[in-house]
Short mmCIF file of C-alpha atoms and ligand atoms in Angstrom, two decimals:
data_model
loop_
_atom_site.label_atom_id
_atom_site.label_comp_id
_atom_site.label_asym_id
_atom_site.label_seq_id
_atom_site.Cartn_x
_atom_site.Cartn_y
_atom_site.Cartn_z
CA MET O 1 -14.70 -11.54 -3.37
CA GLN O 2 -12.75 -12.95 -0.63
CA THR O 3 -9.12 -11.92 0.21
CA SER O 4 -8.47 -15.57 0.99
CA PHE O 5 -9.88 -16.62 -2.76
CA ILE O 6 -6.85 -14.10 -3.30
CA LEU O 7 -3.95 -15.71 -1.44
CA GLN O 8 -5.12 -18.50 -2.64
CA ALA O 9 -4.60 -17.89 -6.19
CA ALA O 10 -1.36 -15.83 -5.95
CA GLU O 11 0.20 -19.44 -4.77
CA ALA O 12 -1.57 -21.22 -7.70
CA ILE O 13 -0.33 -18.64 -10.04
CA ASN O 14 2.79 -18.24 -8.33
CA GLN O 15 2.80 -22.31 -9.20
CA ALA O 16 1.71 -21.82 -12.62
CA ILE O 17 4.49 -19.43 -13.24
CA LEU O 18 7.33 -21.41 -11.80
CA SER O 19 6.55 -24.54 -14.01
CA SER O 20 6.43 -22.40 -16.99
CA GLU O 21 9.81 -21.01 -16.64
CA SER O 22 11.37 -22.60 -20.11
CA VAL O 23 8.38 -21.64 -22.27
CA LEU O 24 7.73 -18.00 -21.08
CA GLU O 25 11.92 -17.54 -21.17
CA SER O 26 11.98 -18.94 -25.06
CA LEU O 27 9.21 -16.82 -25.97
CA ASP O 28 10.39 -13.74 -24.85
CA ARG O 29 14.14 -14.10 -26.14
CA GLU O 30 12.51 -15.35 -29.82
CA ILE O 31 10.51 -11.66 -29.67
CA GLY O 32 11.09 -9.41 -26.91
CA ASP O 33 14.58 -8.69 -24.86
CA GLY O 34 14.20 -11.88 -23.01
CA ASP O 35 12.81 -10.67 -18.82
CA HIS O 36 9.22 -11.67 -19.02
CA PHE O 37 9.43 -14.71 -17.12
CA ILE O 38 11.83 -12.86 -14.61
CA ASN O 39 8.49 -9.99 -14.04
CA MET O 40 6.16 -12.38 -14.20
CA LYS O 41 8.36 -14.01 -11.23
CA ARG O 42 8.91 -11.58 -9.55
CA GLY O 43 5.44 -10.42 -9.41
CA ALA O 44 4.00 -13.31 -8.18
CA ALA O 45 6.03 -13.58 -5.84
CA THR O 46 6.41 -10.58 -4.75
CA ILE O 47 2.29 -10.82 -3.94
CA VAL O 48 3.00 -14.37 -2.37
CA ALA O 49 5.28 -12.53 0.11
CA LEU O 50 2.62 -9.86 1.11
CA ARG O 51 0.31 -12.55 2.14
CA GLU O 52 0.68 -11.55 6.05
CA GLU O 53 -0.46 -8.34 5.08
CA LEU O 54 -2.86 -8.81 2.63
CA ALA O 55 -4.81 -11.72 5.06
CA PRO O 56 -6.52 -9.01 7.45
CA LEU O 57 -7.52 -6.62 4.89
CA PRO O 58 -11.29 -6.43 2.96
CA ALA O 59 -10.47 -7.69 -0.92
CA ASP O 60 -10.32 -4.05 -2.30
CA ALA O 61 -8.16 -3.19 -0.23
CA ALA O 62 -5.74 -6.19 -1.12
CA LEU O 63 -5.99 -5.83 -4.85
CA GLN O 64 -4.92 -2.06 -4.03
CA LYS O 65 -2.16 -3.14 -2.60
CA ILE O 66 -0.98 -6.00 -4.22
CA GLY O 67 -1.53 -3.49 -7.65
CA MET O 68 0.49 -0.32 -5.82
CA LYS O 69 3.25 -2.85 -4.85
CA LEU O 70 3.42 -4.47 -8.82
CA LEU O 71 3.74 -1.04 -9.80
CA SER O 72 6.34 -0.07 -7.84
CA THR O 73 8.55 -3.35 -7.37
CA VAL O 74 8.42 -5.09 -11.10
CA GLY O 75 9.74 -3.98 -14.19
CA GLY O 76 8.74 -4.32 -17.80
CA ALA O 77 5.66 -3.38 -20.04
CA SER O 78 4.21 -5.84 -17.85
CA GLY O 79 4.57 -4.80 -14.53
CA VAL O 80 3.19 -1.37 -15.37
CA LEU O 81 0.24 -3.10 -16.74
CA MET O 82 -0.53 -5.93 -14.29
CA GLY O 83 -0.66 -3.12 -11.75
CA SER O 84 -3.19 -0.78 -13.10
CA PHE O 85 -5.35 -4.28 -13.36
CA PHE O 86 -5.72 -5.30 -9.70
CA ILE O 87 -5.57 -1.50 -9.02
CA ALA O 88 -8.57 -1.10 -11.17
CA MET O 89 -9.99 -4.45 -9.88
CA ALA O 90 -10.28 -2.94 -6.43
CA LYS O 91 -12.61 0.09 -7.77
CA THR O 92 -14.93 -1.83 -8.76
CA ILE O 93 -14.97 -4.56 -6.12
CA LYS O 94 -15.33 -1.38 -3.51
CA ASP O 95 -18.06 0.04 -5.87
CA ASN O 96 -19.71 -3.49 -6.54
CA SER O 97 -19.84 -4.65 -3.48
CA GLY O 98 -21.67 -8.19 -4.04
CA ASN O 99 -19.73 -11.26 -3.99
CA ASP O 100 -21.54 -13.26 -7.12
CA MET O 101 -19.81 -13.98 -10.33
CA THR O 102 -21.02 -11.25 -11.97
CA ALA O 103 -19.15 -8.61 -9.36
CA ILE O 104 -16.03 -10.75 -9.86
CA ALA O 105 -16.63 -10.84 -13.99
CA ALA O 106 -17.20 -6.99 -14.01
CA ALA O 107 -14.02 -5.71 -11.74
CA PHE O 108 -12.22 -8.50 -13.92
CA GLN O 109 -13.64 -6.24 -17.36
CA SER O 110 -12.37 -3.40 -15.18
CA GLY O 111 -8.57 -4.30 -14.94
CA VAL O 112 -8.82 -5.61 -18.15
CA THR O 113 -10.36 -2.02 -19.79
CA SER O 114 -7.78 -0.02 -17.57
CA ILE O 115 -4.44 -2.37 -19.17
CA GLN O 116 -6.06 -1.27 -22.51
CA ALA O 117 -6.24 2.34 -21.72
CA ARG O 118 -2.72 2.16 -19.92
CA GLY O 119 -1.50 1.01 -23.39
CA LYS O 120 -3.17 1.81 -25.34
CA ALA O 121 -3.67 -1.05 -27.40
CA GLY O 122 -6.51 -3.46 -28.20
CA VAL O 123 -7.14 -6.96 -29.60
CA GLY O 124 -4.73 -8.29 -32.83
CA GLU O 125 -1.99 -5.84 -31.72
CA LYS O 126 0.15 -9.34 -30.17
CA THR O 127 0.11 -8.62 -26.71
CA MET O 128 -1.26 -9.59 -23.70
CA LEU O 129 -4.81 -8.07 -24.96
CA ASP O 130 -5.55 -11.36 -27.67
CA VAL O 131 -6.01 -13.16 -24.37
CA LEU O 132 -7.37 -10.57 -21.62
CA ILE O 133 -10.03 -9.06 -24.03
CA PRO O 134 -11.45 -11.89 -25.29
CA VAL O 135 -12.21 -14.01 -21.93
CA ALA O 136 -13.18 -10.45 -20.17
CA THR O 137 -16.27 -10.38 -22.44
CA THR O 138 -16.88 -13.95 -21.79
CA PHE O 139 -16.48 -13.68 -18.78
CA VAL O 140 -18.90 -10.93 -18.01
CA VAL O 141 -21.43 -12.39 -20.66
CA GLN O 142 -21.43 -16.00 -19.03
CA ALA O 143 -20.88 -14.75 -15.67
CA ASN O 144 -24.26 -16.77 -14.65
CA ALA O 145 -23.70 -19.94 -16.67
CA GLU O 146 -23.12 -23.29 -14.62
CA ARG O 147 -19.84 -23.07 -13.13
CA ASN O 148 -17.88 -25.59 -14.84
CA PHE O 149 -19.34 -24.56 -18.07
CA LEU O 150 -18.08 -20.95 -17.06
CA LEU O 151 -14.59 -21.95 -16.66
CA GLN O 152 -14.04 -24.53 -19.23
CA ALA O 153 -15.17 -21.25 -21.81
CA LEU O 154 -13.25 -19.08 -19.48
CA LYS O 155 -9.81 -21.63 -20.54
CA GLN O 156 -10.28 -22.33 -24.00
CA GLU O 157 -10.99 -18.70 -25.02
CA ALA O 158 -7.54 -18.06 -23.05
CA GLU O 159 -6.35 -20.37 -25.42
CA ARG O 160 -7.91 -19.12 -28.14
CA GLY O 161 -6.50 -16.10 -27.45
CA VAL O 162 -2.80 -17.01 -27.05
CA LEU O 163 -2.43 -18.92 -30.67
CA ALA O 164 -4.35 -15.99 -32.31
CA THR O 165 -1.08 -13.89 -31.33
CA ARG O 166 1.22 -16.20 -32.91
CA ASP O 167 0.05 -15.23 -36.89
CA MET O 168 0.22 -11.18 -35.86
CA ILE O 169 2.47 -8.68 -36.59
CA ALA O 170 3.22 -6.72 -33.34
CA THR O 171 2.41 -3.24 -33.01
CA LYS O 172 2.54 -2.50 -29.73
CA GLY O 173 5.50 -3.36 -27.44
CA ARG O 174 9.11 -4.24 -28.19
CA ALA O 175 7.85 -7.34 -30.69
CA ALA O 176 6.78 -3.79 -33.44
CA SER O 177 10.19 -3.34 -34.22
CA LEU O 178 10.55 -6.41 -35.53
CA GLY O 179 7.46 -6.40 -38.39
CA GLU O 180 6.98 -9.83 -40.26
CA ARG O 181 9.85 -11.41 -38.26
CA ALA O 182 7.40 -11.78 -35.24
CA ILE O 183 4.98 -13.99 -37.47
CA GLY O 184 5.22 -17.46 -36.54
CA HIS O 185 5.48 -16.63 -32.43
CA ILE O 186 3.53 -16.46 -29.52
CA ASP O 187 3.42 -13.32 -27.83
CA PRO O 188 4.78 -14.11 -24.39
CA GLY O 189 2.66 -11.79 -22.32
CA ALA O 190 -0.10 -13.56 -23.70
CA LYS O 191 1.11 -16.81 -22.95
CA SER O 192 1.32 -15.76 -19.29
CA CYS O 193 -2.01 -14.34 -18.74
CA GLN O 194 -3.20 -17.54 -19.91
CA ILE O 195 -1.29 -19.63 -18.07
CA ILE O 196 -2.62 -17.57 -14.98
CA ILE O 197 -6.20 -17.70 -16.82
CA SER O 198 -6.35 -21.34 -16.72
CA ALA O 199 -4.42 -21.82 -12.75
CA VAL O 200 -7.18 -19.34 -11.44
CA CYS O 201 -9.77 -21.54 -13.21
CA ASP O 202 -8.54 -24.97 -11.66
CA LEU O 203 -8.25 -23.71 -8.62
CA VAL O 204 -12.05 -22.76 -8.37
CA ARG O 205 -13.14 -25.90 -9.91
CA SER O 206 -10.78 -27.95 -7.31
CA GLU O 207 -12.86 -26.11 -4.70
CA THR O 208 -16.38 -26.71 -6.21
P1 ADP T 301 9.12 -5.29 -21.70
O1 ADP T 301 8.50 -5.47 -23.62
O2 ADP T 301 9.29 -4.21 -21.22
O3 ADP T 301 10.48 -6.62 -21.74
P2 ADP T 301 7.74 -7.74 -20.22
O4 ADP T 301 8.58 -8.28 -21.53
O5 ADP T 301 7.76 -8.20 -19.31
O6 ADP T 301 8.24 -6.21 -20.97
O7 ADP T 301 6.73 -8.04 -20.99
C1 ADP T 301 6.00 -7.65 -21.80
C2 ADP T 301 4.37 -7.98 -22.58
O8 ADP T 301 3.92 -7.22 -22.55
C3 ADP T 301 4.53 -8.64 -24.00
O9 ADP T 301 4.43 -10.17 -24.65
C4 ADP T 301 2.54 -7.95 -24.47
O10 ADP T 301 2.01 -8.83 -24.24
C5 ADP T 301 2.85 -7.11 -23.22
N1 ADP T 301 3.00 -5.61 -23.88
C6 ADP T 301 3.56 -4.86 -24.34
N2 ADP T 301 3.33 -3.65 -24.40
C7 ADP T 301 2.31 -3.72 -24.47
C8 ADP T 301 0.66 -2.50 -24.51
N3 ADP T 301 1.16 -1.49 -25.52
N4 ADP T 301 -0.35 -3.43 -24.19
C9 ADP T 301 -0.56 -4.31 -23.77
N5 ADP T 301 0.20 -4.88 -23.23
C10 ADP T 301 1.43 -4.69 -24.28
MG1 MG T 302 10.80 -8.12 -22.11
#
C-alpha cells in the first residue's frame, strides 16, 4: 500500500461522509444518540488535516498515526473502534511488506479482527461488524480475482451487510437498550462503513 493512496482514500472518504449527512444523522437519531455523523465527520476531517504530516511517511507509519489520532480526537464507540482498525492495519502492513491485494486484504482483515476484539461483537449484533466481517472475508478470498470483479463483490457484500442490520435486534452499543424497537432500522455504523467501502472501491476503479 502506498501512502499517496491512503491520502487519496482519505479525501474520497471525507467527501462521501459529508454527502451522507442526512442519512447518517437520521439513522443514529432513530436508534442511537444522534452523534454518529458528527463523529464520522470529525474522523474524516482529522485524517485529511494530517495530510502534510502523513505524506513523507511509509504506509504503516501513516496508518499508525491516523489510528492514534482517531483514538484521541473522535468521540463515541466509533472513534475507538476505527482507531483500533487503523492501528491493527498498520501492524500487519509493517510485518508483511508486500504491496499486492493479498497483503492489503490481510491488513484489512486484521483491522476488522481488532474491532471485533475491542467491541466484543460479531456478525448478527447490529453493528458496523455486520458490514466489515463479510467484506473482510470476501476481500481475503477474492483478493486475486480480476480487479473490477473484486471491487463489485466488495461493494455488494457491504450493501448486503448493511441491509441485514435492518431486521436485527442490537446486542451491542446504544441500540441494545431498545430491544425489539430497533427492528426496522438500519445500524448507523454499518451504513457509514458501507459508504466508506463503496467510496474507496470507486476510487480504486477510477484509477485502473
Ligand atoms: P456512540 O454509540 O458511542 O454514540 P457512534 O454513534 O459514533 O457512537 O457509533 C455508533 C456505532 O458504533 C453503532 O451504529 C455501531 O455500528 C457501532 N458500535 C457500537 N458498539 C459497538 C461494538 N461493541 N462493536 C462494534 N461496533 C459497535
Ligand atoms: Mg451515537
